[in-house]
Short mmCIF file of C-alpha atoms in Angstrom, two decimals:
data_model
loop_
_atom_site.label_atom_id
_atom_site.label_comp_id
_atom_site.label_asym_id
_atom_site.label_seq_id
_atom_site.Cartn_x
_atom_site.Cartn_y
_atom_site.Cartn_z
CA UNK A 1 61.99 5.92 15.91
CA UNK A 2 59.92 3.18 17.45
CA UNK A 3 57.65 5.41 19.04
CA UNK A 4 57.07 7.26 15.98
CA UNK A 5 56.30 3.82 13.89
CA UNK A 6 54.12 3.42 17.56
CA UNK A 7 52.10 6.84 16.86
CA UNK A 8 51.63 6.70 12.89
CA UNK A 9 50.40 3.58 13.76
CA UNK A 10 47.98 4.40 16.03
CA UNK A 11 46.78 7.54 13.99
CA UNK A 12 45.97 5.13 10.76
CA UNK A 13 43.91 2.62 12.77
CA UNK A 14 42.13 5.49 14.30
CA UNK A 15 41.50 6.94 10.80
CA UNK A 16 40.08 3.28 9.83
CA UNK A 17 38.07 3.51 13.22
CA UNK A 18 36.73 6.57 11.71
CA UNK A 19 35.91 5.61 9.11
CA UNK A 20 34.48 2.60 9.96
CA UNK A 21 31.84 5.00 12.38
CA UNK A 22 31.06 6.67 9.44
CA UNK A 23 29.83 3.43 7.71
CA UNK A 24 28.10 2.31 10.65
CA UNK A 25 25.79 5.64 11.10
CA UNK A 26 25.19 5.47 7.40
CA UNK A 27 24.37 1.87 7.59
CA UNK A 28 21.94 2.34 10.27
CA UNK A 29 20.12 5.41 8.15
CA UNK A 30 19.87 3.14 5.29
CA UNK A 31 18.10 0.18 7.81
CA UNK A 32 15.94 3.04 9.38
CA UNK A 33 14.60 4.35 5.66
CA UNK A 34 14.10 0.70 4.52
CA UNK A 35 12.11 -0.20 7.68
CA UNK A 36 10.21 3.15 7.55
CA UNK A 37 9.59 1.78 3.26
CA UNK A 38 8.18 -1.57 4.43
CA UNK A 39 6.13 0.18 6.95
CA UNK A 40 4.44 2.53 4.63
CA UNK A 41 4.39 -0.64 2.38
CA UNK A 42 1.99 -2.39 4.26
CA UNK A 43 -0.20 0.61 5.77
CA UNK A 44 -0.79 1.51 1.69
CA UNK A 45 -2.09 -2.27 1.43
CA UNK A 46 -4.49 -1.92 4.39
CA UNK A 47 -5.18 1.41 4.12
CA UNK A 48 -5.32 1.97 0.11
CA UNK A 49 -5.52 -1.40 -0.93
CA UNK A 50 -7.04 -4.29 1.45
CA UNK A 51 -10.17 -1.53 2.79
CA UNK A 52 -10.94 -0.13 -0.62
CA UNK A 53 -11.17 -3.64 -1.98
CA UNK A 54 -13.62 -4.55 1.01
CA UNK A 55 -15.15 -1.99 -0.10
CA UNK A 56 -15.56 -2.61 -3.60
CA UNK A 57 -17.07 -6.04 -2.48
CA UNK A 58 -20.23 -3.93 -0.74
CA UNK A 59 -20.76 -1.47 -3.74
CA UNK A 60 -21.14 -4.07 -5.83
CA UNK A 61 -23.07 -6.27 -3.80
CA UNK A 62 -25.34 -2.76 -3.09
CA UNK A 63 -25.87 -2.68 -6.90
CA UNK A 64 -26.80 -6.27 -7.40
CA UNK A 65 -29.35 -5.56 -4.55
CA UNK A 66 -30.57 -2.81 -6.04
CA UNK A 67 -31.10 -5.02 -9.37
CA UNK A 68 -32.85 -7.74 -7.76
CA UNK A 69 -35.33 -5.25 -6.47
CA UNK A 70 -35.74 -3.95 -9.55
CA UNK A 71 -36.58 -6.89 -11.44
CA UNK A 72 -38.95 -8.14 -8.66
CA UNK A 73 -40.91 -4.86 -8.63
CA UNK A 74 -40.70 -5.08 -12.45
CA UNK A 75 -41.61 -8.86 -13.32
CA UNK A 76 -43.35 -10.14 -9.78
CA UNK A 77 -44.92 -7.22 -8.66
CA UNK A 78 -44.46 -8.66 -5.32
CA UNK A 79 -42.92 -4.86 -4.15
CA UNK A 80 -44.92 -1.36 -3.87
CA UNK A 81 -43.43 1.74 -5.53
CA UNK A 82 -43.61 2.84 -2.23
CA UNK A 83 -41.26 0.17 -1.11
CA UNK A 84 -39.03 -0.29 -4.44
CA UNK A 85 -38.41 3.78 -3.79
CA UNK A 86 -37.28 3.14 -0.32
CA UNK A 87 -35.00 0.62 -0.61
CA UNK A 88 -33.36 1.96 -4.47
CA UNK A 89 -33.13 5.71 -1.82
CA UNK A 90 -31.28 3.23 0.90
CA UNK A 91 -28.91 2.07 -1.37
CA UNK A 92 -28.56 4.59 -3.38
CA UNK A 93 -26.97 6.50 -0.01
CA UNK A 94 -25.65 3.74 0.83
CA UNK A 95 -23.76 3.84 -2.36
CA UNK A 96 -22.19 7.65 -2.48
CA UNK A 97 -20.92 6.93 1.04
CA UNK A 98 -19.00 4.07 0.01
CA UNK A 99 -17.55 5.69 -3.38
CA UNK A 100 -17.05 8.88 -1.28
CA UNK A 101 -14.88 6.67 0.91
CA UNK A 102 -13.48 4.90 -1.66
CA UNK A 103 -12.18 8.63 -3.40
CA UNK A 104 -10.32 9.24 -0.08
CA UNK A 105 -7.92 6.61 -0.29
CA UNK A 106 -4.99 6.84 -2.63
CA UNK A 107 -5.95 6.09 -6.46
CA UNK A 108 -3.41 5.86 -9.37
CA UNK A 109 -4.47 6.95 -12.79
CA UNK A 110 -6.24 4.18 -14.08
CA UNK A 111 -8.20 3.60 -10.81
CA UNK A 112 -9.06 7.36 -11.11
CA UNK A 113 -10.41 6.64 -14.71
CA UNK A 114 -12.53 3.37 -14.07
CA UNK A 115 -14.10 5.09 -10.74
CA UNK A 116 -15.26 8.44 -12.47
CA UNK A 117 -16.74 5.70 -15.23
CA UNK A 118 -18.64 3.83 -12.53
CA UNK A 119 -20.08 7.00 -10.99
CA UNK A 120 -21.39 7.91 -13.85
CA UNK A 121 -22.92 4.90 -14.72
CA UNK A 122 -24.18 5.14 -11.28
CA UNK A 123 -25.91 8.14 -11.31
CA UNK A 124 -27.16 7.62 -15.22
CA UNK A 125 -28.87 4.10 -13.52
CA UNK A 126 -30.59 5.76 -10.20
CA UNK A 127 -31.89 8.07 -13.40
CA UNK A 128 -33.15 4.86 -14.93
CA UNK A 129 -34.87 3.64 -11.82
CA UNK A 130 -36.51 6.65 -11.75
CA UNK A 131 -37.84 6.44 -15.24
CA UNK A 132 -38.98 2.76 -14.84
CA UNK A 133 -40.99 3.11 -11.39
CA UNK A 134 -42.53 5.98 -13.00
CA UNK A 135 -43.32 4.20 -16.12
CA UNK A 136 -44.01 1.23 -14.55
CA UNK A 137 -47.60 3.28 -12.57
CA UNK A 138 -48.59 3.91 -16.02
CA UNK A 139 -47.73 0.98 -18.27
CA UNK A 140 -45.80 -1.73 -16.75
CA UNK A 141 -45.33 -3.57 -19.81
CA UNK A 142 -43.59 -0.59 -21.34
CA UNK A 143 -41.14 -0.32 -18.17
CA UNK A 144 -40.21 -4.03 -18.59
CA UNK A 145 -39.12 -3.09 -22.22
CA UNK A 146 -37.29 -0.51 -21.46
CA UNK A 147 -35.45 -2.33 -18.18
CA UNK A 148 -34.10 -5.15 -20.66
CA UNK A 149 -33.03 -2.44 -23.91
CA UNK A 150 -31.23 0.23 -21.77
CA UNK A 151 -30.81 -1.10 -17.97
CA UNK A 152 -29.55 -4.43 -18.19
CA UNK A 153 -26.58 -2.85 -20.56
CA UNK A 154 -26.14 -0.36 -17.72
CA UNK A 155 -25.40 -3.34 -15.22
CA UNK A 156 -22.69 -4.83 -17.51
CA UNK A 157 -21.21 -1.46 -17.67
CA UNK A 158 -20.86 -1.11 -14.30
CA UNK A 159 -19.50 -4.87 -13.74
CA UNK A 160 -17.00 -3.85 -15.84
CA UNK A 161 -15.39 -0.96 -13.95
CA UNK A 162 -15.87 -3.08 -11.12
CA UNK A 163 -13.93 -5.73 -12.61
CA UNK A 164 -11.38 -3.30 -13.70
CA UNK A 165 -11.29 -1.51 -10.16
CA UNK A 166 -10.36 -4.96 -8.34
CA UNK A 167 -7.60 -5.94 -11.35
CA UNK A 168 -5.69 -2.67 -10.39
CA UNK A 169 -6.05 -3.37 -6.88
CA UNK A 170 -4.82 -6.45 -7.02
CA UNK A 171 -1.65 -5.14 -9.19
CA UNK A 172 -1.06 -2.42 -6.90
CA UNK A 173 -1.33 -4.97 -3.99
CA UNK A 174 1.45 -6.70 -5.88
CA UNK A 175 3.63 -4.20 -7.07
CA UNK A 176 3.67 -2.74 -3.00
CA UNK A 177 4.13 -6.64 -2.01
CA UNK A 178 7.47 -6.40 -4.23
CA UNK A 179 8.40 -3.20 -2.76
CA UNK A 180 8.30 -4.30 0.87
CA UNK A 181 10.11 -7.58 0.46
CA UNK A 182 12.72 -5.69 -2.02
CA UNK A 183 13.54 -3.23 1.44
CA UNK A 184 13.50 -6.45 3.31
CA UNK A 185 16.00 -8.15 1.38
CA UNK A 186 18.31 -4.64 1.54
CA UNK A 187 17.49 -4.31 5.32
CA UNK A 188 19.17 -8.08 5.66
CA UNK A 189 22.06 -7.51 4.01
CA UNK A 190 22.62 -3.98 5.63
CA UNK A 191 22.62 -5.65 8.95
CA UNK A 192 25.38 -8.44 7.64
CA UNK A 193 27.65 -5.57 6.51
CA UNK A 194 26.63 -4.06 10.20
CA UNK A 195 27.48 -6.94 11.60
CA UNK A 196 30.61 -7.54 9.89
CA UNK A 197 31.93 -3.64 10.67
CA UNK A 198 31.38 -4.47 14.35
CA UNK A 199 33.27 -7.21 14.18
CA UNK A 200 36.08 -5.43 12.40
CA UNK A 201 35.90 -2.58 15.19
CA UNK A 202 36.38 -5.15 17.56
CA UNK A 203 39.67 -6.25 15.94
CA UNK A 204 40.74 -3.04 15.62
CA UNK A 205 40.14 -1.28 19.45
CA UNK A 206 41.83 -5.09 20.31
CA UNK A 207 44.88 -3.75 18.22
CA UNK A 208 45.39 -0.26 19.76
CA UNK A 209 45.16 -2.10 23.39
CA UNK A 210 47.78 -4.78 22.83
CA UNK A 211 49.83 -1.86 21.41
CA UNK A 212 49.32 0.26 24.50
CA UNK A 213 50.00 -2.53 26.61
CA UNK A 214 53.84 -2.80 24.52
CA UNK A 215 54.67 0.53 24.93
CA UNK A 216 53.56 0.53 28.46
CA UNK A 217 55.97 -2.12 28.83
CA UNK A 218 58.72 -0.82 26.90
CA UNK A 219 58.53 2.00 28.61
CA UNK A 220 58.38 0.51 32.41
CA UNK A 221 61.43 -1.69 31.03
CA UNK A 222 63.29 1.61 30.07
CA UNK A 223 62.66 3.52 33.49
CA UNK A 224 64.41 0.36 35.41
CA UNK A 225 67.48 0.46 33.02
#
């Protein structure tokens, strides 16, 4: 009878071994999707959050260069046509490389929105500079009128989605921010509960030896009666 108590015994702490495997290889999946989470965490806020923003920074700073130009062909006179064309055909390149960039990365809806806004307040504005160096060879009086009635609302405009573009950046930024430390905080406790099973293995493989060791005994004490 003892040595069946012995084996039943045996057989249920090898069921709890088993099942205390099982918990350990699904622990460990758990830990490997949350740190594979926090690592696409962070390579969306470089990649589709941090670089984007950087480059947000040059387009605008590309179309406040263009406006200074502008205004000091316009009211100075102190730049050629020749030269104002130039340097508006620079940026202007400058420009659809940068928003071409900027499409590549990973836009929700409302970036999607403000972008296709800006572009076409883009391309409606290299119309305008257009119009004003042309007018401006013919009646430069006329081209300052029209600059301060049409373009200067154009340059709000595009503030605007620019604005808006770097508030859902920022939000985004945020909202990933949450996400990673959210899988961090799971991946912690996850490793407690690992550590915790391990230690609870260890009792239990300590069990099954001593109990080896007292039937071992038992038994060498029953072949020298």
């Amino acid at each position: 009878m003892k040595w069946a108590f012995a084996i039943q015994r045996k057989i249920r702490l090898a069921i709890v071994l088993a099942i205390m495997m099982l918990f350990v290889i699904l622990f460990s999946l758990m830990e490997s999707y949350n740190v594979s989470a926090i690592s696409k965490s962070f390579n969306s806020i470089y990649e589709d959050r941090l670089i984007p923003a950087v480059d947000l920074y040059a387009i605008s700073g590309h179309i406040h260069t263009k406006r200074n130009k502008l205004v000091t062909f316009l009211f100075t006179g102190k730049i050629s046509p020749e030269e104002i064309s130039l340097a508006l055909s620079s940026s202007n390149k400058q420009l659809d490389s940068l928003i071409s960039k900027y499409e590549n990365t990973y836009l929700v809806k409302a970036e999607t929105n403000h972008l296709q806004n800006l572009k076409k307040n883009l391309k409606t504005f290299e119309r305008d500079e257009l119009l004003l160096i042309n007018a401006a060879s013919e009646n430069k009086e006329l081209a300052k009128t029209l600059y301060l009635n049409t373009t200067v609302q154009l340059y709000d405009e595009m503030d605007k989605d620019l604005i808006e573009l770097t508030k859902v950046q920022s939000e985004i930024g945020k909202e990933l921010l949450a996400e990673s430390v959210k899988s961090q905080l799971s991946s912690d406790f996850i490793s407690r509960l690992q550590i915790i099973i391990a230690i609870i293995l260890g009792l239990i493989i300590m069990i099954l030896i001593l109990t080896d060791k007292q039937v071992v005994l038992k038994q060498e004490k029953f072949n020298l009666n």
